Amino acid sequence: MKLRFILNGQAIELEAPPEKRLIDLLREDLHLTGAKEGCGEGECGSCTVLLDDAAVHACLVLAGQIDGHSVTTIEGLGKDGDLDPLQTAFIENMAIQCGYCTPGMIMAARGLLLKNLDPSEAEIRNAISGNICRCAGYTQIIQAIQEAAKAYRKEAQL
Amino acid sequence: MNHTYIGKDMPIENAAAKAMGRLVYCGDMSLPHMAYMKLVLSPVAHGIVRAIHTEKAAAIPGVLAVLTPDNTPAITYDRGRVLANQQAPAQETIFSRHVRFAGDRIAAVVAETPAAALEAAALVEVQIDPLPAAFTPEDALTLEQPIHDKDSVITLPTASCGDFDEEVGELFTHQTSTQRITHVAMENHCALADYDPATRHMTIWTPTQSVFGVRSVVCTVLGLPMNRVRVIKTPMGGSFGCKQEMILEPLVACAAQMLGRPVMLQFDRREVMLCTVLKHPLASQVQAKIDAAHKVKGLRIDVTLDAGAYQSVSPDYAETMAKKFSWVYDIPSIEYRARSVCTNTPVSGSYRGWGGPEVALILENTMNAYAKKQGLDPIDFRLKNILPPFSQGKFISYNLGSLPFREALQAGRARFQWDARKQALASQDRDGRYLKGLGMALSTHTSGYFPRRLDWGRVILKMEEDGTVQINLCVHDHGCGEVTALKSIAAEELRLSPDEIELQEGDTAYNALDNGCYTSRSVYVLGKAVQEASQSLLKELYRYGACLLQAPPEALFHGGGQVFVREEPSRACTYSDIAYYCADHGAGALMIDHNHIPESNPGPVAAHFCQVEVDRLTGQCQVTDYLAVHDVGQAINPASCRSQVASALQQGMGFVFCEKIQLDEKTGRVKNADLQRYHVVRAAELPPLDILFIEQPDEKGPYGAKSLGEACALPVAPALVAAVNDALDMDLTQLPLSPEGILKALSERK
Ligand code: FES
Ligand code: FES
């Protein structure tokens, strides 16, 4: 089927079977390999992207579902070559180890901050509870998200 | 000492690329004409493949080849071996007609697209004549026809010191058994091979812990000369041991050679759980002799490891456990018996700590159970038995370094407010729904291989003519910061910014032979190599800087990429000036080739303390507080060290409470080969984690550092088990301590 959607802010059109998984569409057809497949069944969060403004598991979304919508991947974060505050906060708070969970984790956090710019620690834990990181204990990740939220709030006030 | 980078929190190597999703892991690679491989796995736990029908699969558009036992090498190899002259039970072939577990490899399809490979693999028809199968070591020992012609059961020679029978003391017996678990590294296994028939060059990209191990196995299987096989380590999305063995690489190399084009094999989570390696299920019996003064006089241990369908590293794994029973407590007589038994189950193999966590669990469970039975405080009991500093264990011939067991126990006791907590819990309502308990455990580990062979760090350090530095060293970053640590060490010595240091990871084309990044050796061994090489480079800089500045080398000083005259800092030249000076004056390139062969292997001490709360109604356990005390010598990058400890805690909690690969009792098939039914610990379940580093520099380590990555995984499980048993006033020793298991134990007690 012909798909028309917004990918990382740009309108695109492409031909794909409607039952193709979004993760495969992104990685194979669009060569956006930031989203990773860790489980293929919505359990690990490493494939998380934004569908419109909601964090979704790209392994569970089918190509047919994105027609007419907007998809944001980790590659689409940040403006004009600058890192997004979440990316900066993850780096500065040492919230990254092997990095395999990082794109999904950041996109899950982005989904949260789009809804709630001032999340409590419990809300953050809850928002990333579908994202597995095996290299650390989430403490730094939670800190990073809190700091990014602060940066976003500051930006919003300006 | 005041350091600029050592001991400072440093973001991990490639942090920005990781945060941007731009770091290219193996599965993100693509090469022109790359084809995709999909395996055909045995649905049967034990049997002989009578027929393989490939016609339907071959007819799928895009299918390039179907690999079977008939058109691939039948050479046996061992997935765990690093050098070809190592004694290892070579029981495995690329594909097999004798399938030995549900998940064993029978065939593979290679196609133009992943989808075509997937579709075609499902169409390969296999007929298997089943054989009797055994899913536990007990059953395997009674099989009429053993799983392998040779070495289905390997009994190790008894390791012993002293004379257990002669020791006087009360006999205390204990048992611990553990389940099969998977590592759940977030990156599933992947490998990519490219073979050029014109040049006869093979290149393999893989997130491996040993590029030379991969090369060795591939060359053995395919009969290729080593200098034509180049193995390049790709960024690793976590290993925890699961990427130590050579599993996918011989398969893709074989397919690439057959097709003369690049072939990628990307496992999904199910395949990782079925056909890579899992942690050994283990059963142990301990007899301890403990005298009236509560000194442990003797230990007699009997361990059975379930090796799974192929022995591979299991006998070695069991063997390395012996010494680990001897290096925490001063026990005069130890007898260690072990056997490694093949069963018709997924292959057991390397797991973070390589026997260390198993030994810690068996030994600390015994210590804790005895202390409980006698009403002794577990810390006091340990203080009576620990090895003094600079001892050596039995079965080993080297000194274990400062071994601050006492400091770790005392610091932990104070920081965790152990005695106050204990007092508070003594008066808790034992009939209430929630019961709290305290637990602790003590352990130590290795910092390298010494004195085993194959431990060295061969480093080439180059100063480029702009004054930046390249390190050529065979390192395999697991994702936990090895490269960052090594760069910090070079940066500190040379007083450059870590940004000015570059370090590419393992590549057999350029690196000197190396065993691989196992056994937590990267910082202690490779870090020392980098430190010494940097010091030698500095000497060269002083030597030529002295010519350039016309001052004696002793009068010089360095910093900020420059060499100065100490008394007259305006007389200075940059590292770059020196590099050009060397080039122009016939001295050649500024380059150091250094070989560091370690002669020490200190034991990093770890003591963990925790409190749990058990819900007697649901059997759920909640870890409410946790303290990890670690003797790290010197934390090179404290941020990474904290992450390591936190990951050890989450993985250890999973091991104790919820992780378990379940086999169907009748078919031997894995029932939960997915993350929906295999549960890991999530963000919300983790307790606040307090970490205390004891930093007493080791004499030989780089800046005094000892190892940490595996050491922190050792005490977690026994500490948690002890806390649950303290809460319930029980002695549960069969993992996992699942809610159902706890409820059952509670109801049986009534
Ligand atoms: S790959 Fe989509 S949630 Fe794991
Ligand atoms: S950083 Fe490795 S899984 Fe999160």
XYZ file of N, CA, C and O in Angstrom, chain A residues 53 84-86 106-119 124 127 144-150 152-153:
116
model
N 2.162 12.028 19.254
C 2.901 12.433 20.442
C 3.021 11.340 21.486
O 3.409 11.597 22.619
N 18.938 17.182 21.708
C 17.748 17.436 22.510
C 18.173 17.445 23.991
O 19.120 16.740 24.362
N 17.471 18.226 24.832
C 17.831 18.229 26.258
C 17.870 16.829 26.870
O 18.682 16.566 27.767
N 17.035 15.933 26.387
C 17.074 14.561 26.907
C 18.392 13.888 26.558
O 19.000 13.201 27.381
N 15.152 7.059 25.695
C 15.000 8.506 25.475
C 13.640 8.800 24.820
O 12.963 9.753 25.192
N 13.235 7.952 23.894
C 11.944 8.214 23.240
C 10.780 7.980 24.200
O 9.778 8.695 24.148
N 10.918 6.999 25.081
C 9.866 6.788 26.090
C 9.786 8.020 26.988
O 8.694 8.498 27.330
N 10.952 8.554 27.342
C 10.980 9.743 28.187
C 10.404 10.946 27.443
O 9.677 11.758 28.011
N 10.699 11.019 26.159
C 10.158 12.131 25.347
C 8.628 12.057 25.347
O 7.944 13.077 25.475
N 8.114 10.851 25.190
C 6.657 10.661 25.217
C 6.072 11.138 26.534
O 5.032 11.807 26.565
N 6.758 10.828 27.613
C 6.281 11.270 28.928
C 6.299 12.795 29.019
O 5.314 13.421 29.421
N 7.418 13.388 28.621
C 7.553 14.842 28.789
C 6.626 15.620 27.865
O 6.286 16.759 28.145
N 6.207 14.990 26.807
C 5.235 15.673 25.942
C 3.886 15.796 26.635
O 3.116 16.707 26.361
N 3.630 14.848 27.533
C 2.353 14.888 28.254
C 2.475 15.654 29.558
O 1.521 16.220 30.055
N 3.675 15.581 30.146
C 3.828 16.060 31.505
C 5.243 16.608 31.655
O 6.201 15.850 31.677
N 5.325 17.911 31.763
C 6.657 18.522 31.827
C 7.246 18.489 33.231
O 8.387 18.879 33.430
N 6.453 18.064 34.187
C 6.953 18.058 35.557
C 6.600 16.737 36.240
O 5.861 16.704 37.219
N 7.129 15.642 35.714
C 6.728 14.339 36.252
C 7.399 14.047 37.593
O 8.533 14.469 37.823
N 7.969 8.929 36.371
C 9.080 8.579 35.466
C 9.319 7.071 35.479
O 9.402 6.427 34.434
N 6.739 5.465 33.496
C 6.847 5.683 32.048
C 7.929 4.820 31.426
O 7.828 4.449 30.260
N 18.479 11.724 34.767
C 18.620 12.386 33.467
C 17.271 12.914 32.999
O 17.164 14.042 32.501
N 16.241 12.111 33.178
C 14.912 12.540 32.724
C 14.437 13.744 33.552
O 13.867 14.698 33.012
N 14.736 13.702 34.844
C 14.350 14.845 35.681
C 15.059 16.118 35.218
O 14.461 17.189 35.149
N 16.338 15.976 34.901
C 17.069 17.174 34.467
C 16.602 17.679 33.125
O 16.519 18.889 32.903
N 16.290 16.749 32.250
C 15.796 17.162 30.940
C 14.461 17.883 31.099
O 14.193 18.878 30.420
N 13.643 17.383 32.020
C 12.337 18.014 32.245
C 12.549 19.466 32.681
O 11.853 20.373 32.220
N 13.536 19.630 33.537
C 13.855 20.991 34.000
C 14.236 21.869 32.806
O 13.760 22.993 32.663
N 13.481 21.483 29.708
C 12.292 21.747 28.878
C 11.422 22.835 29.489
O 10.899 23.704 28.793
N 11.271 22.739 30.815
C 10.417 23.740 31.480
C 11.009 25.132 31.299
O 10.307 26.090 31.035
